[in-house]
Amino acid sequence: MSDFFEKTKTIIEAVDSSASYNLDNWNEHNFIVSGDVLFDVIKALKQNGYQYLIDLTGSHYPDTEREYQVVYHVQNLIENTRVRIKVNLSAEKNEVASIVNLYDGANWMER
């Protein structure tokens, strides 16, 4: 893991100490964070070089306790580092804060 990514991991964990991390089979860095601090995590990443929102998507896993997942893909173009931020949501609490104030392009993807 690069020094730059270690810094990224530290930034995310400073905002959400309960964030979980894994490196998937395609060497993509994944964090699962709390929906309550999602905006703050994304904001901290943007302030630290993750200027590009690649994608924002969602998944539905009906057989799980938190059946919805919102996934944010952000990239630092200078360091060529990508991070996937995931938030798991229940059917009862299935909304997260908008990140349009951080990334204009999220406006279309959040619809």
PDB file of N, CA and C in Angstrom, residues 62-103:
ATOM      1  N   PRO A  62     -31.692  -7.818  -1.186  1.00  0.00           N
ATOM      2  CA  PRO A  62     -32.929  -7.999  -0.416  1.00  0.00           C
ATOM      3  C   PRO A  62     -32.849  -8.991   0.740  1.00  0.00           C
ATOM      4  N   ASP A  63     -31.869  -9.866   0.742  1.00  0.00           N
ATOM      5  CA  ASP A  63     -31.788 -10.870   1.802  1.00  0.00           C
ATOM      6  C   ASP A  63     -30.861 -10.472   2.943  1.00  0.00           C
ATOM      7  N   THR A  64     -30.532  -9.186   3.033  1.00  0.00           N
ATOM      8  CA  THR A  64     -29.653  -8.725   4.105  1.00  0.00           C
ATOM      9  C   THR A  64     -30.379  -7.728   4.994  1.00  0.00           C
ATOM     10  N   GLU A  65     -29.836  -7.514   6.188  1.00  0.00           N
ATOM     11  CA  GLU A  65     -30.453  -6.585   7.141  1.00  0.00           C
ATOM     12  C   GLU A  65     -30.466  -5.158   6.594  1.00  0.00           C
ATOM     13  N   ARG A  66     -29.368  -4.742   6.042  1.00  0.00           N
ATOM     14  CA  ARG A  66     -29.276  -3.427   5.393  1.00  0.00           C
ATOM     15  C   ARG A  66     -29.245  -3.684   3.901  1.00  0.00           C
ATOM     16  N   GLU A  67     -30.424  -3.684   3.320  1.00  0.00           N
ATOM     17  CA  GLU A  67     -30.564  -4.201   1.966  1.00  0.00           C
ATOM     18  C   GLU A  67     -30.137  -3.262   0.842  1.00  0.00           C
ATOM     19  N   TYR A  68     -29.928  -2.003   1.157  1.00  0.00           N
ATOM     20  CA  TYR A  68     -29.517  -1.050   0.117  1.00  0.00           C
ATOM     21  C   TYR A  68     -28.072  -0.614   0.339  1.00  0.00           C
ATOM     22  N   GLN A  69     -27.375  -0.392  -0.762  1.00  0.00           N
ATOM     23  CA  GLN A  69     -26.001   0.096  -0.675  1.00  0.00           C
ATOM     24  C   GLN A  69     -25.811   1.196  -1.716  1.00  0.00           C
ATOM     25  N   VAL A  70     -25.297   2.336  -1.263  1.00  0.00           N
ATOM     26  CA  VAL A  70     -24.954   3.433  -2.157  1.00  0.00           C
ATOM     27  C   VAL A  70     -23.432   3.432  -2.258  1.00  0.00           C
ATOM     28  N   VAL A  71     -22.923   3.535  -3.488  1.00  0.00           N
ATOM     29  CA  VAL A  71     -21.485   3.410  -3.732  1.00  0.00           C
ATOM     30  C   VAL A  71     -20.971   4.633  -4.488  1.00  0.00           C
ATOM     31  N   TYR A  72     -19.930   5.244  -3.930  1.00  0.00           N
ATOM     32  CA  TYR A  72     -19.292   6.422  -4.515  1.00  0.00           C
ATOM     33  C   TYR A  72     -17.887   6.037  -4.957  1.00  0.00           C
ATOM     34  N   HIS A  73     -17.552   6.335  -6.205  1.00  0.00           N
ATOM     35  CA  HIS A  73     -16.216   6.070  -6.732  1.00  0.00           C
ATOM     36  C   HIS A  73     -15.549   7.428  -6.942  1.00  0.00           C
ATOM     37  N   VAL A  74     -14.458   7.691  -6.233  1.00  0.00           N
ATOM     38  CA  VAL A  74     -13.747   8.957  -6.384  1.00  0.00           C
ATOM     39  C   VAL A  74     -12.288   8.676  -6.743  1.00  0.00           C
ATOM     40  N   GLN A  75     -11.672   9.637  -7.414  1.00  0.00           N
ATOM     41  CA  GLN A  75     -10.298   9.447  -7.868  1.00  0.00           C
ATOM     42  C   GLN A  75      -9.462  10.692  -7.653  1.00  0.00           C
ATOM     43  N   ASN A  76      -8.225  10.458  -7.253  1.00  0.00           N
ATOM     44  CA  ASN A  76      -7.209  11.501  -7.204  1.00  0.00           C
ATOM     45  C   ASN A  76      -6.421  11.352  -8.506  1.00  0.00           C
ATOM     46  N   LEU A  77      -6.588  12.311  -9.414  1.00  0.00           N
ATOM     47  CA  LEU A  77      -5.962  12.209 -10.729  1.00  0.00           C
ATOM     48  C   LEU A  77      -4.448  12.391 -10.676  1.00  0.00           C
ATOM     49  N   ILE A  78      -3.950  13.150  -9.719  1.00  0.00           N
ATOM     50  CA  ILE A  78      -2.504  13.380  -9.604  1.00  0.00           C
ATOM     51  C   ILE A  78      -1.802  12.098  -9.149  1.00  0.00           C
ATOM     52  N   GLU A  79      -2.353  11.443  -8.136  1.00  0.00           N
ATOM     53  CA  GLU A  79      -1.754  10.219  -7.595  1.00  0.00           C
ATOM     54  C   GLU A  79      -2.289   8.957  -8.281  1.00  0.00           C
ATOM     55  N   ASN A  80      -3.266   9.130  -9.164  1.00  0.00           N
ATOM     56  CA  ASN A  80      -3.929   8.019  -9.848  1.00  0.00           C
ATOM     57  C   ASN A  80      -4.404   6.965  -8.842  1.00  0.00           C
ATOM     58  N   THR A  81      -5.095   7.434  -7.821  1.00  0.00           N
ATOM     59  CA  THR A  81      -5.619   6.565  -6.774  1.00  0.00           C
ATOM     60  C   THR A  81      -7.139   6.644  -6.773  1.00  0.00           C
ATOM     61  N   ARG A  82      -7.763   5.489  -6.789  1.00  0.00           N
ATOM     62  CA  ARG A  82      -9.222   5.412  -6.734  1.00  0.00           C
ATOM     63  C   ARG A  82      -9.659   4.818  -5.410  1.00  0.00           C
ATOM     64  N   VAL A  83     -10.779   5.311  -4.912  1.00  0.00           N
ATOM     65  CA  VAL A  83     -11.345   4.814  -3.669  1.00  0.00           C
ATOM     66  C   VAL A  83     -12.841   4.630  -3.882  1.00  0.00           C
ATOM     67  N   ARG A  84     -13.347   3.545  -3.344  1.00  0.00           N
ATOM     68  CA  ARG A  84     -14.777   3.277  -3.381  1.00  0.00           C
ATOM     69  C   ARG A  84     -15.306   3.446  -1.966  1.00  0.00           C
ATOM     70  N   ILE A  85     -16.291   4.330  -1.801  1.00  0.00           N
ATOM     71  CA  ILE A  85     -16.928   4.560  -0.508  1.00  0.00           C
ATOM     72  C   ILE A  85     -18.336   3.974  -0.577  1.00  0.00           C
ATOM     73  N   LYS A  86     -18.633   3.081   0.361  1.00  0.00           N
ATOM     74  CA  LYS A  86     -19.941   2.414   0.369  1.00  0.00           C
ATOM     75  C   LYS A  86     -20.685   2.747   1.659  1.00  0.00           C
ATOM     76  N   VAL A  87     -21.999   2.868   1.525  1.00  0.00           N
ATOM     77  CA  VAL A  87     -22.871   3.085   2.675  1.00  0.00           C
ATOM     78  C   VAL A  87     -23.992   2.059   2.594  1.00  0.00           C
ATOM     79  N   ASN A  88     -24.158   1.294   3.671  1.00  0.00           N
ATOM     80  CA  ASN A  88     -25.242   0.307   3.735  1.00  0.00           C
ATOM     81  C   ASN A  88     -26.436   0.922   4.462  1.00  0.00           C
ATOM     82  N   LEU A  89     -27.619   0.738   3.868  1.00  0.00           N
ATOM     83  CA  LEU A  89     -28.826   1.362   4.407  1.00  0.00           C
ATOM     84  C   LEU A  89     -29.945   0.339   4.562  1.00  0.00           C
ATOM     85  N   SER A  90     -30.759   0.548   5.563  1.00  0.00           N
ATOM     86  CA  SER A  90     -31.917  -0.325   5.778  1.00  0.00           C
ATOM     87  C   SER A  90     -33.117   0.229   5.006  1.00  0.00           C
ATOM     88  N   ALA A  91     -34.153  -0.575   4.926  1.00  0.00           N
ATOM     89  CA  ALA A  91     -35.378  -0.123   4.250  1.00  0.00           C
ATOM     90  C   ALA A  91     -36.001   1.052   4.980  1.00  0.00           C
ATOM     91  N   GLU A  92     -35.850   1.088   6.314  1.00  0.00           N
ATOM     92  CA  GLU A  92     -36.439   2.161   7.114  1.00  0.00           C
ATOM     93  C   GLU A  92     -35.630   3.455   7.014  1.00  0.00           C
ATOM     94  N   LYS A  93     -34.337   3.335   6.959  1.00  0.00           N
ATOM     95  CA  LYS A  93     -33.466   4.517   6.882  1.00  0.00           C
ATOM     96  C   LYS A  93     -32.639   4.399   5.600  1.00  0.00           C
ATOM     97  N   ASN A  94     -33.240   4.855   4.504  1.00  0.00           N
ATOM     98  CA  ASN A  94     -32.631   4.613   3.201  1.00  0.00           C
ATOM     99  C   ASN A  94     -32.250   5.895   2.455  1.00  0.00           C
ATOM    100  N   GLU A  95     -31.889   6.933   3.189  1.00  0.00           N
ATOM    101  CA  GLU A  95     -31.466   8.180   2.565  1.00  0.00           C
ATOM    102  C   GLU A  95     -30.100   8.595   3.094  1.00  0.00           C
ATOM    103  N   VAL A  96     -29.338   9.247   2.224  1.00  0.00           N
ATOM    104  CA  VAL A  96     -28.041   9.811   2.614  1.00  0.00           C
ATOM    105  C   VAL A  96     -28.008  11.269   2.163  1.00  0.00           C
ATOM    106  N   ALA A  97     -27.080  12.008   2.727  1.00  0.00           N
ATOM    107  CA  ALA A  97     -26.938  13.421   2.358  1.00  0.00           C
ATOM    108  C   ALA A  97     -26.455  13.554   0.913  1.00  0.00           C
ATOM    109  N   SER A  98     -26.933  14.565   0.249  1.00  0.00           N
ATOM    110  CA  SER A  98     -26.490  14.859  -1.106  1.00  0.00           C
ATOM    111  C   SER A  98     -25.049  15.365  -1.085  1.00  0.00           C
ATOM    112  N   ILE A  99     -24.299  15.019  -2.130  1.00  0.00           N
ATOM    113  CA  ILE A  99     -22.937  15.538  -2.258  1.00  0.00           C
ATOM    114  C   ILE A  99     -22.811  16.520  -3.422  1.00  0.00           C
ATOM    115  N   VAL A 100     -23.955  17.015  -3.902  1.00  0.00           N
ATOM    116  CA  VAL A 100     -23.947  17.975  -5.016  1.00  0.00           C
ATOM    117  C   VAL A 100     -23.135  19.223  -4.672  1.00  0.00           C
ATOM    118  N   ASN A 101     -23.133  19.631  -3.406  1.00  0.00           N
ATOM    119  CA  ASN A 101     -22.334  20.798  -3.011  1.00  0.00           C
ATOM    120  C   ASN A 101     -20.836  20.544  -3.170  1.00  0.00           C
ATOM    121  N   LEU A 102     -20.443  19.287  -3.238  1.00  0.00           N
ATOM    122  CA  LEU A 102     -19.025  18.931  -3.395  1.00  0.00           C
ATOM    123  C   LEU A 102     -18.669  18.624  -4.848  1.00  0.00           C
ATOM    124  N   TYR A 103     -19.549  17.899  -5.519  1.00  0.00           N
ATOM    125  CA  TYR A 103     -19.341  17.502  -6.908  1.00  0.00           C
ATOM    126  C   TYR A 103     -20.596  17.830  -7.715  1.00  0.00           C
TER     127      TYR A 103
END
